[in-house]
């Protein structure tokens, strides 16, 4: 009994240590579990520059928080709209002709340095600006670069980040999926193409009085305008490759002196195809594979 009574304080101390250890482990497990959902949402291929809260309108939208009050904006007049109507035969022919034109569109990475008329570029960009946008905010900026030195500086930024993307961020599966397309981080076409068009989404507008204007669905709106731009380029016989350089946005925004409310969405090298240009022999899905009638 004397021996047991002498060991009792020691046993109590050990028991306290064990209980304390278990409680500590329980807290750490709880913290780890609470972090998992957010960690699971992080994707290495998501451009961090586009991860912002710009889609959220400032609460209130009043004078104090710097956002324009919609009540201050003038009402819009509505006018008659009577677009031209075509016969069914003409509609079918026009839709077929347009499909054939667009079905020839390919992503071309081998461009010619041959000059392209500036007026043509102006017109296709103007056409892209006809896209619909949330509340007609037109949240796009098209930066057209033709200066050789500026194009080369853009190439250096893109290739530096793209090498990191291919070696670290994208992961083996993505890199392997791209291997058959013979693409890598070397972007020679950024020097060769007569024009680079960088499309920025405006996460919010800035009015002449300095107030901010909400740009609803700005990324979707700008993406639609990019689609129209691709169609307009195809229509005039020019080619491009849709480039979305991961994590290059902040550097390119500073290089091109764009404001903080603009985020780079896409970069398009534009020109004629090189005489020896090649493209992968890809096939597109049939209409039955992409459309569902209800």
Coordinates of N, CA and C in Angstrom, one line a residue, residues 13-250:
X13 N 0.2 12.3 -12.6 CA 0.9 13.2 -13.5 C 0.9 12.7 -14.9
X14 N 1.2 11.4 -15.0 CA 1.2 10.7 -16.3 C -0.2 10.8 -17.0
X15 N -1.2 10.6 -16.2 CA -2.6 10.7 -16.7 C -2.9 12.1 -17.2
X16 N -2.5 13.1 -16.5 CA -2.7 14.4 -16.9 C -2.0 14.7 -18.2
X17 N -0.8 14.2 -18.4 CA 0.0 14.4 -19.6 C -0.7 13.7 -20.8
X18 N -1.2 12.5 -20.6 CA -1.9 11.8 -21.6 C -3.2 12.6 -22.1
X19 N -4.0 13.0 -21.1 CA -5.2 13.7 -21.4 C -4.9 15.0 -22.1
X20 N -3.8 15.7 -21.7 CA -3.4 17.0 -22.3 C -3.0 16.7 -23.8
X21 N -2.3 15.7 -24.0 CA -1.8 15.3 -25.3 C -3.0 15.0 -26.3
X22 N -4.0 14.2 -25.7 CA -5.1 13.9 -26.5 C -6.0 15.1 -26.9
X23 N -6.1 16.1 -25.9 CA -6.8 17.3 -26.2 C -6.1 18.1 -27.3
X24 N -4.8 18.2 -27.2 CA -4.0 18.9 -28.2 C -4.2 18.3 -29.6
X25 N -4.1 17.0 -29.7 CA -4.3 16.3 -30.9 C -5.7 16.6 -31.5
X26 N -6.7 16.6 -30.6 CA -8.0 16.8 -31.0 C -8.2 18.2 -31.7
X27 N -7.6 19.2 -31.0 CA -7.6 20.6 -31.6 C -7.0 20.7 -32.9
X28 N -5.8 20.1 -33.1 CA -5.1 20.1 -34.3 C -5.9 19.4 -35.4
X29 N -6.5 18.3 -35.1 CA -7.3 17.6 -36.1 C -8.5 18.5 -36.5
X30 N -9.1 19.2 -35.6 CA -10.2 20.0 -35.9 C -9.8 21.2 -36.8
X31 N -8.6 21.7 -36.5 CA -8.1 22.8 -37.4 C -7.9 22.3 -38.8
X32 N -7.2 21.2 -38.9 CA -6.9 20.6 -40.2 C -8.2 20.4 -41.0
X33 N -9.2 19.8 -40.3 CA -10.4 19.5 -41.0 C -11.1 20.7 -41.5
X34 N -11.1 21.8 -40.6 CA -11.7 23.0 -41.0 C -11.0 23.7 -42.2
X35 N -9.7 23.4 -42.4 CA -9.0 24.0 -43.5 C -9.2 23.3 -44.8
X36 N -9.6 22.0 -44.7 CA -9.6 21.2 -45.9 C -10.5 21.7 -47.0
X37 N -11.7 22.1 -46.7 CA -12.6 22.5 -47.8 C -12.0 23.7 -48.6
X38 N -11.4 24.7 -48.0 CA -10.8 25.8 -48.7 C -9.6 25.3 -49.5
X39 N -8.8 24.4 -48.8 CA -7.6 24.0 -49.5 C -8.0 23.2 -50.8
X40 N -9.1 22.4 -50.6 CA -9.5 21.6 -51.8 C -10.0 22.4 -53.0
X41 N -10.4 23.6 -52.7 CA -10.8 24.5 -53.8 C -9.7 25.1 -54.5
X42 N -8.5 25.2 -53.9 CA -7.4 25.8 -54.6 C -6.9 25.0 -55.8
X43 N -6.8 25.5 -56.9 CA -6.3 24.8 -58.1 C -5.1 25.5 -58.6
X44 N -4.0 24.8 -58.9 CA -2.8 25.5 -59.3 C -2.9 26.1 -60.7
X45 N -3.9 25.7 -61.5 CA -4.0 26.2 -62.8 C -5.0 27.5 -62.9
X46 N -5.5 27.9 -61.7 CA -6.3 29.1 -61.7 C -5.5 30.3 -61.5
X47 N -5.7 31.3 -62.4 CA -4.9 32.5 -62.3 C -5.3 33.3 -61.1
X48 N -4.3 33.5 -60.2 CA -4.5 34.2 -59.0 C -5.0 35.6 -59.2
X49 N -4.5 36.2 -60.3 CA -4.9 37.6 -60.5 C -6.4 37.8 -60.7
X50 N -7.0 36.7 -61.2 CA -8.5 36.8 -61.5 C -9.3 36.4 -60.3
X51 N -8.6 36.0 -59.2 CA -9.4 35.6 -58.0 C -9.6 36.8 -57.1
X52 N -10.7 37.5 -57.3 CA -11.0 38.7 -56.6 C -12.5 38.7 -56.3
X53 N -13.0 39.7 -55.6 CA -14.4 39.9 -55.2 C -15.1 40.9 -56.1
X54 N -14.5 41.1 -57.3 CA -15.1 42.2 -58.1 C -16.5 41.9 -58.6
X55 N -17.0 40.7 -58.5 CA -18.4 40.4 -59.0 C -19.3 40.9 -57.9
X56 N -18.9 41.2 -56.7 CA -19.8 41.6 -55.6 C -19.9 43.1 -55.6
X57 N -21.1 43.5 -55.7 CA -21.4 45.0 -55.6 C -21.2 45.5 -54.2
X58 N -20.6 46.6 -54.1 CA -20.4 47.2 -52.8 C -21.8 47.5 -52.1
X59 N -21.9 47.1 -50.9 CA -23.2 47.2 -50.2 C -23.7 48.7 -50.1
X60 N -24.9 48.9 -50.5 CA -25.4 50.2 -50.4 C -25.3 51.0 -51.7
X61 N -24.1 51.0 -52.3 CA -23.8 51.7 -53.5 C -24.1 53.2 -53.4
X62 N -23.9 53.7 -52.2 CA -24.2 55.2 -52.0 C -22.9 56.0 -52.2
X63 N -23.1 57.3 -51.8 CA -22.0 58.2 -52.1 C -20.8 58.0 -51.2
X64 N -21.1 57.5 -49.9 CA -20.0 57.3 -49.0 C -19.0 56.3 -49.4
X65 N -19.5 55.2 -50.1 CA -18.5 54.1 -50.4 C -17.9 54.2 -51.7
X66 N -18.2 55.3 -52.5 CA -17.5 55.5 -53.7 C -18.2 54.9 -54.9
X67 N -19.3 54.2 -54.7 CA -20.0 53.5 -55.8 C -21.2 54.4 -56.3
X68 N -21.4 54.4 -57.6 CA -22.4 55.2 -58.2 C -23.8 54.7 -57.8
X69 N -24.7 55.6 -57.5 CA -26.1 55.2 -57.2 C -26.8 55.1 -58.5
X70 N -27.4 53.9 -58.8 CA -28.1 53.7 -60.0 C -29.2 54.7 -60.3
X71 N -29.8 55.2 -59.2 CA -30.8 56.2 -59.3 C -30.3 57.5 -60.0
X72 N -29.0 57.7 -59.9 CA -28.4 58.9 -60.5 C -28.3 58.8 -62.0
X73 N -28.4 57.6 -62.6 CA -28.2 57.4 -64.0 C -29.4 57.8 -64.8
X74 N -29.2 58.3 -66.0 CA -30.4 58.7 -66.8 C -31.1 57.5 -67.4
X75 N -32.4 57.7 -67.5 CA -33.2 56.6 -68.1 C -32.9 56.5 -69.6
X76 N -33.0 55.3 -70.2 CA -32.7 55.1 -71.6 C -34.0 55.1 -72.4
X77 N -33.9 55.8 -73.5 CA -35.0 55.8 -74.5 C -35.0 54.5 -75.2
X78 N -36.1 54.0 -75.6 CA -36.2 52.8 -76.4 C -36.7 53.1 -77.8
X79 N -36.1 52.5 -78.8 CA -36.4 52.9 -80.2 C -36.8 51.6 -80.9
X80 N -37.6 51.8 -82.0 CA -38.0 50.6 -82.8 C -36.8 49.8 -83.3
X81 N -37.0 48.5 -83.5 CA -36.0 47.6 -84.0 C -36.6 46.7 -85.0
X82 N -36.1 46.8 -86.2 CA -36.6 45.9 -87.3 C -35.5 45.4 -88.2
X83 N -34.8 44.4 -87.7 CA -33.7 43.8 -88.5 C -34.2 43.2 -89.8
X84 N -33.4 43.0 -90.7 CA -33.7 42.4 -92.0 C -34.1 40.9 -91.7
X85 N -35.1 40.5 -92.4 CA -35.5 39.1 -92.4 C -35.2 38.4 -93.7
X86 N -34.8 37.1 -93.6 CA -34.4 36.4 -94.8 C -35.4 35.3 -95.0
X87 N -35.5 34.8 -96.2 CA -36.3 33.7 -96.5 C -35.7 32.4 -95.9
X88 N -36.4 31.4 -95.7 CA -35.9 30.2 -95.1 C -34.8 29.6 -95.9
X89 N -34.9 29.7 -97.2 CA -33.8 29.2 -98.1 C -32.5 30.0 -97.9
X90 N -32.7 31.3 -97.8 CA -31.5 32.2 -97.6 C -30.9 32.0 -96.2
X91 N -31.8 31.8 -95.2 CA -31.3 31.6 -93.8 C -30.4 30.3 -93.8
X92 N -30.9 29.2 -94.4 CA -30.2 28.0 -94.4 C -28.9 28.1 -95.1
X93 N -28.9 28.8 -96.3 CA -27.6 29.0 -97.0 C -26.6 29.9 -96.2
X94 N -27.1 30.9 -95.6 CA -26.2 31.8 -94.8 C -25.6 31.1 -93.6
X95 N -26.5 30.3 -93.0 CA -26.0 29.5 -91.8 C -25.0 28.5 -92.2
X96 N -25.2 27.9 -93.4 CA -24.3 26.9 -93.9 C -22.9 27.5 -94.3
X97 N -23.0 28.6 -94.9 CA -21.8 29.4 -95.3 C -21.0 29.8 -94.1
X98 N -21.7 30.3 -93.1 CA -21.0 30.8 -91.9 C -20.4 29.6 -91.2
X99 N -21.1 28.5 -91.1 CA -20.5 27.3 -90.4 C -19.2 26.9 -91.2
X100 N -19.3 26.8 -92.5 CA -18.1 26.4 -93.2 C -16.9 27.3 -93.0
X101 N -17.2 28.6 -92.9 CA -16.2 29.6 -92.7 C -15.5 29.4 -91.3
X102 N -16.4 29.2 -90.3 CA -15.9 29.1 -88.9 C -15.3 27.7 -88.7
X103 N -15.7 26.7 -89.4 CA -15.2 25.4 -89.2 C -13.7 25.3 -89.8
X104 N -13.3 26.3 -90.6 CA -12.0 26.4 -91.0 C -11.0 27.0 -90.0
X105 N -11.6 27.6 -89.0 CA -10.8 28.3 -87.9 C -10.0 27.3 -87.2
X106 N -8.7 27.6 -87.0 CA -7.8 26.7 -86.2 C -7.0 27.6 -85.4
X107 N -6.5 27.0 -84.3 CA -5.5 27.7 -83.4 C -4.1 27.5 -84.1
X108 N -3.5 28.6 -84.6 CA -2.3 28.6 -85.4 C -1.2 29.2 -84.5
X109 N -0.1 28.5 -84.3 CA 1.0 29.0 -83.6 C 2.2 29.4 -84.4
X110 N 2.1 29.3 -85.7 CA 3.1 29.6 -86.7 C 2.6 30.8 -87.5
X111 N 3.0 32.0 -87.2 CA 2.4 33.2 -87.9 C 3.5 33.8 -88.8
X112 N 3.0 34.6 -89.8 CA 3.9 35.3 -90.7 C 4.1 36.7 -90.1
X113 N 5.3 37.3 -90.3 CA 5.5 38.7 -89.9 C 5.0 39.7 -90.9
X114 N 4.4 39.2 -92.0 CA 3.8 40.1 -93.0 C 2.9 41.1 -92.4
X115 N 3.0 42.4 -92.7 CA 2.2 43.4 -92.1 C 0.7 43.2 -92.4
X116 N -0.1 43.6 -91.5 CA -1.6 43.5 -91.6 C -2.1 45.0 -91.5
X117 N -3.0 45.4 -92.4 CA -3.5 46.7 -92.4 C -4.1 47.1 -91.0
X118 N -3.7 48.2 -90.5 CA -4.2 48.6 -89.1 C -5.7 48.8 -89.1
X119 N -6.3 49.3 -90.2 CA -7.7 49.5 -90.3 C -8.5 48.3 -90.1
X120 N -7.9 47.1 -90.6 CA -8.6 45.8 -90.5 C -8.6 45.5 -89.0
X121 N -7.5 45.7 -88.3 CA -7.5 45.3 -86.8 C -8.5 46.2 -86.1
X122 N -8.5 47.5 -86.4 CA -9.5 48.4 -85.8 C -10.9 47.9 -86.0
X123 N -11.2 47.4 -87.2 CA -12.6 47.1 -87.5 C -13.0 45.8 -86.8
X124 N -12.0 44.8 -86.7 CA -12.4 43.5 -86.0 C -12.5 43.8 -84.5
X125 N -11.7 44.6 -83.9 CA -11.9 45.0 -82.5 C -13.2 45.7 -82.3
X126 N -13.5 46.6 -83.2 CA -14.8 47.3 -83.1 C -16.0 46.3 -83.1
X127 N -15.8 45.3 -84.0 CA -16.8 44.3 -84.1 C -17.0 43.5 -82.8
X128 N -15.8 43.2 -82.1 CA -15.9 42.5 -80.8 C -16.6 43.3 -79.8
X129 N -16.5 44.6 -79.9 CA -17.2 45.5 -79.0 C -18.7 45.5 -79.1
X130 N -19.3 44.8 -80.1 CA -20.7 44.7 -80.3 C -21.3 43.6 -79.4
X131 N -20.5 42.9 -78.6 CA -21.0 41.8 -77.8 C -21.9 42.3 -76.7
X132 N -22.9 41.5 -76.3 CA -23.8 41.9 -75.2 C -23.0 41.9 -73.9
X133 N -23.4 42.7 -72.9 CA -22.8 42.7 -71.6 C -23.8 43.0 -70.5
X134 N -23.5 42.6 -69.3 CA -24.4 42.8 -68.2 C -24.7 44.2 -68.0
X135 N -26.0 44.6 -68.1 CA -26.5 46.0 -67.9 C -25.8 46.9 -68.9
X136 N -25.4 46.4 -70.0 CA -24.7 47.2 -71.1 C -23.5 48.0 -70.5
X137 N -22.7 47.4 -69.7 CA -21.6 48.1 -69.1 C -20.3 48.0 -70.0
X138 N -20.3 47.1 -71.0 CA -19.2 47.0 -72.0 C -17.8 46.9 -71.2
X139 N -17.6 45.9 -70.4 CA -16.5 45.9 -69.5 C -15.2 45.4 -70.1
X140 N -14.8 45.8 -71.3 CA -13.7 45.3 -71.9 C -12.7 46.4 -72.4
X141 N -11.4 46.0 -72.4 CA -10.4 46.9 -73.0 C -9.5 46.0 -73.8
X142 N -9.4 46.4 -75.1 CA -8.5 45.7 -76.0 C -7.2 46.5 -76.3
X143 N -6.1 46.0 -75.8 CA -4.8 46.6 -76.0 C -4.1 46.0 -77.2
X144 N -3.9 46.8 -78.2 CA -3.3 46.3 -79.4 C -1.9 46.7 -79.5
X145 N -1.0 45.8 -79.5 CA 0.5 46.0 -79.5 C 1.1 45.7 -80.8
X146 N 1.8 46.6 -81.4 CA 2.5 46.4 -82.7 C 4.0 46.7 -82.6
X147 N 4.4 47.5 -81.5 CA 5.8 47.9 -81.3 C 6.6 46.6 -81.1
X148 N 7.7 46.4 -81.9 CA 8.5 45.2 -81.7 C 9.1 45.1 -80.3
X149 N 9.6 46.2 -79.7 CA 10.2 46.1 -78.4 C 9.2 45.7 -77.3
X150 N 8.0 46.3 -77.4 CA 7.0 46.0 -76.5 C 6.6 44.5 -76.6
X151 N 6.4 44.1 -77.8 CA 6.1 42.7 -78.0 C 7.1 41.7 -77.4
X152 N 8.4 42.1 -77.5 CA 9.4 41.2 -77.0 C 9.4 41.2 -75.5
X153 N 9.1 42.4 -74.9 CA 9.0 42.4 -73.4 C 7.9 41.6 -72.9
X154 N 6.8 41.6 -73.7 CA 5.6 40.8 -73.3 C 6.0 39.3 -73.4
X155 N 6.8 39.0 -74.5 CA 7.2 37.6 -74.6 C 8.1 37.1 -73.5
X156 N 9.0 38.0 -73.0 CA 9.9 37.6 -71.9 C 9.1 37.3 -70.6
X157 N 8.1 38.1 -70.4 CA 7.2 37.9 -69.2 C 6.4 36.6 -69.3
X158 N 5.8 36.4 -70.5 CA 5.0 35.3 -70.7 C 5.8 34.0 -70.6
X159 N 7.0 33.9 -71.2 CA 7.8 32.7 -71.2 C 8.3 32.4 -69.9
X160 N 8.7 33.4 -69.1 CA 9.2 33.2 -67.7 C 8.1 32.5 -66.9
X161 N 6.9 33.0 -66.9 CA 5.8 32.5 -66.1 C 5.3 31.1 -66.7
X162 N 5.3 31.0 -68.0 CA 4.8 29.8 -68.6 C 5.8 28.6 -68.3
X163 N 7.1 28.9 -68.2 CA 8.0 27.8 -67.8 C 7.7 27.3 -66.4
X164 N 7.4 28.2 -65.5 CA 7.0 27.8 -64.2 C 5.7 27.0 -64.2
X165 N 4.7 27.5 -65.1 CA 3.5 26.8 -65.2 C 3.7 25.3 -65.7
X166 N 4.5 25.2 -66.7 CA 4.7 23.8 -67.3 C 5.5 22.9 -66.3
X167 N 6.4 23.5 -65.6 CA 7.3 22.7 -64.7 C 6.6 22.5 -63.3
X168 N 5.8 23.4 -62.9 CA 5.3 23.3 -61.5 C 3.8 23.4 -61.4
X169 N 3.2 24.4 -61.9 CA 1.8 24.7 -61.6 C 0.8 23.8 -62.3
X170 N 1.0 23.4 -63.5 CA 0.0 22.7 -64.3 C -0.1 21.3 -63.9
X171 N 0.9 20.6 -63.5 CA 0.8 19.2 -63.2 C 1.1 18.3 -64.4
X172 N 1.5 17.1 -64.1 CA 1.9 16.2 -65.2 C 0.7 15.9 -66.2
X173 N -0.5 15.7 -65.7 CA -1.6 15.3 -66.5 C -1.8 16.4 -67.6
X174 N -1.9 17.7 -67.2 CA -2.2 18.7 -68.1 C -1.0 18.8 -69.1
X175 N 0.2 18.8 -68.7 CA 1.3 18.8 -69.6 C 1.3 17.7 -70.6
X176 N 0.9 16.5 -70.1 CA 0.8 15.3 -71.0 C -0.3 15.5 -72.0
X177 N -1.4 16.1 -71.6 CA -2.5 16.3 -72.5 C -2.1 17.3 -73.6
X178 N -1.2 18.3 -73.3 CA -0.8 19.2 -74.3 C 0.3 18.7 -75.2
X179 N 1.0 17.6 -74.8 CA 2.1 17.2 -75.5 C 1.8 16.8 -77.0
X180 N 0.6 16.2 -77.2 CA 0.3 15.8 -78.6 C 0.0 17.0 -79.4
X181 N -0.3 18.2 -78.8 CA -0.5 19.4 -79.6 C 0.9 20.1 -79.9
X182 N 1.9 19.6 -79.3 CA 3.3 20.1 -79.5 C 3.4 21.6 -79.1
X183 N 2.9 21.9 -77.9 CA 3.0 23.2 -77.4 C 3.8 23.2 -76.1
X184 N 4.5 24.3 -75.8 CA 5.3 24.4 -74.6 C 5.4 25.9 -74.2
X185 N 6.3 26.2 -73.4 CA 6.4 27.6 -72.9 C 7.1 28.5 -73.8
X186 N 7.7 28.0 -74.9 CA 8.4 28.9 -75.9 C 7.3 29.5 -76.8
X187 N 7.2 30.8 -76.8 CA 6.2 31.5 -77.6 C 6.8 32.4 -78.6
X188 N 7.4 31.9 -79.6 CA 8.1 32.7 -80.6 C 7.1 33.6 -81.3
X189 N 5.8 33.1 -81.5 CA 4.9 33.9 -82.2 C 4.6 35.3 -81.6
X190 N 4.9 35.5 -80.3 CA 4.7 36.7 -79.6 C 5.7 37.8 -80.2
X191 N 6.8 37.4 -80.8 CA 7.7 38.3 -81.5 C 7.3 38.5 -82.9
X192 N 6.9 37.3 -83.5 CA 6.7 37.3 -85.0 C 5.4 37.9 -85.4
X193 N 4.3 37.7 -84.7 CA 3.0 38.2 -85.1 C 3.0 39.8 -85.2
X194 N 2.5 40.3 -86.3 CA 2.5 41.8 -86.4 C 1.7 42.5 -85.3
X195 N 0.7 41.8 -84.7 CA -0.1 42.4 -83.7 C -0.3 41.4 -82.5
X196 N -0.3 41.9 -81.3 CA -0.8 41.2 -80.1 C -2.0 42.0 -79.6
X197 N -3.1 41.2 -79.4 CA -4.2 41.9 -78.8 C -4.4 41.3 -77.4
X198 N -4.3 42.1 -76.4 CA -4.5 41.7 -75.0 C -5.8 42.2 -74.5
X199 N -6.7 41.3 -74.1 CA -8.1 41.6 -73.7 C -8.1 41.6 -72.2
X200 N -8.5 42.7 -71.7 CA -8.6 42.9 -70.2 C -10.1 43.0 -69.9
X201 N -10.5 42.4 -68.8 CA -11.9 42.6 -68.3 C -11.8 43.7 -67.2
X202 N -12.7 44.6 -67.3 CA -12.8 45.7 -66.3 C -13.7 45.2 -65.2
X203 N -13.1 44.9 -64.0 CA -13.9 44.4 -62.9 C -14.9 45.4 -62.4
X204 N -14.7 46.6 -62.6 CA -15.7 47.7 -62.3 C -15.3 48.9 -63.1
X205 N -16.3 49.8 -63.4 CA -16.0 51.0 -64.1 C -15.6 52.1 -63.3
X206 N -14.9 53.1 -63.8 CA -14.6 54.3 -63.1 C -15.1 55.5 -63.9
X207 N -16.1 56.2 -63.3 CA -16.7 57.3 -64.0 C -15.8 58.6 -64.0
X208 N -16.1 59.5 -64.8 CA -15.3 60.8 -64.8 C -15.3 61.5 -63.5
X209 N -16.3 61.3 -62.7 CA -16.3 61.9 -61.3 C -15.6 61.1 -60.3
X210 N -15.0 60.0 -60.7 CA -14.2 59.1 -59.8 C -15.0 58.0 -59.1
X211 N -16.3 58.0 -59.3 CA -17.1 57.0 -58.7 C -17.0 55.6 -59.4
X212 N -17.2 54.5 -58.7 CA -17.1 53.2 -59.3 C -18.5 52.8 -59.8
X213 N -18.5 52.1 -60.9 CA -19.7 51.5 -61.5 C -19.6 50.0 -61.5
X214 N -20.6 49.3 -61.0 CA -20.6 47.9 -61.0 C -20.7 47.3 -62.4
X215 N -19.8 46.4 -62.7 CA -19.8 45.7 -64.0 C -20.3 44.3 -63.8
X216 N -21.5 44.0 -64.1 CA -22.1 42.7 -63.8 C -21.6 41.7 -64.8
X217 N -21.4 40.5 -64.3 CA -21.0 39.4 -65.2 C -19.8 39.8 -66.1
X218 N -18.9 40.5 -65.6 CA -17.8 41.1 -66.5 C -17.0 40.1 -67.2
X219 N -16.7 38.9 -66.5 CA -15.9 37.9 -67.2 C -16.7 37.2 -68.3
X220 N -17.9 36.9 -68.1 CA -18.7 36.3 -69.1 C -18.9 37.2 -70.3
X221 N -19.2 38.5 -70.0 CA -19.4 39.5 -71.0 C -18.1 39.6 -71.9
X222 N -17.0 39.7 -71.3 CA -15.7 39.8 -72.1 C -15.4 38.5 -72.8
X223 N -15.7 37.4 -72.2 CA -15.5 36.1 -72.9 C -16.4 36.1 -74.2
X224 N -17.6 36.6 -74.1 CA -18.4 36.6 -75.3 C -17.8 37.5 -76.4
X225 N -17.3 38.6 -76.0 CA -16.7 39.5 -77.0 C -15.4 38.9 -77.6
X226 N -14.7 38.1 -76.8 CA -13.6 37.4 -77.4 C -14.0 36.4 -78.5
X227 N -15.1 35.7 -78.2 CA -15.6 34.8 -79.3 C -16.0 35.5 -80.5
X228 N -16.6 36.7 -80.4 CA -16.9 37.5 -81.6 C -15.7 38.0 -82.3
X229 N -14.6 38.3 -81.5 CA -13.4 38.7 -82.1 C -12.7 37.6 -82.9
X230 N -12.8 36.4 -82.4 CA -12.2 35.2 -83.1 C -13.0 35.1 -84.4
X231 N -14.3 35.2 -84.4 CA -15.1 35.1 -85.6 C -14.7 36.2 -86.6
X232 N -14.6 37.4 -86.1 CA -14.2 38.5 -87.0 C -12.9 38.4 -87.6
X233 N -11.9 37.8 -86.9 CA -10.6 37.6 -87.4 C -10.7 36.5 -88.5
X234 N -11.4 35.4 -88.3 CA -11.6 34.4 -89.2 C -12.3 34.9 -90.5
X235 N -13.2 35.8 -90.3 CA -13.9 36.4 -91.5 C -13.0 37.2 -92.4
X236 N -11.9 37.8 -91.9 CA -11.0 38.5 -92.8 C -9.7 37.7 -93.2
X237 N -9.7 36.5 -92.8 CA -8.6 35.6 -93.2 C -7.3 35.7 -92.3
X238 N -7.5 36.2 -91.1 CA -6.4 36.2 -90.2 C -6.5 35.1 -89.2
X239 N -5.4 34.7 -88.6 CA -5.3 33.6 -87.6 C -4.8 34.1 -86.3
X240 N -5.0 33.2 -85.3 CA -4.5 33.5 -83.9 C -4.5 32.2 -83.2
X241 N -4.0 32.2 -81.9 CA -4.1 31.1 -81.0 C -4.6 31.8 -79.7
X242 N -5.6 31.2 -79.1 CA -6.2 31.7 -77.9 C -5.2 31.4 -76.7
X243 N -4.5 32.4 -76.2 CA -3.5 32.3 -75.2 C -4.1 32.9 -73.9
X244 N -4.0 32.1 -72.8 CA -4.4 32.6 -71.5 C -3.2 32.4 -70.6
X245 N -2.2 33.2 -70.7 CA -0.9 33.1 -69.9 C -1.2 33.2 -68.4
X246 N -1.0 32.0 -67.7 CA -1.3 31.9 -66.3 C -0.4 32.8 -65.4
X247 N -1.0 33.6 -64.6 CA -0.3 34.5 -63.6 C 0.6 35.5 -64.3
X248 N 0.4 35.9 -65.5 CA 1.1 37.0 -66.1 C 0.4 38.3 -66.0
X249 N -0.8 38.3 -65.6 CA -1.7 39.5 -65.6 C -1.1 40.7 -64.9
X250 N -0.7 40.5 -63.7 CA -0.2 41.7 -62.9 C 1.0 42.4 -63.6

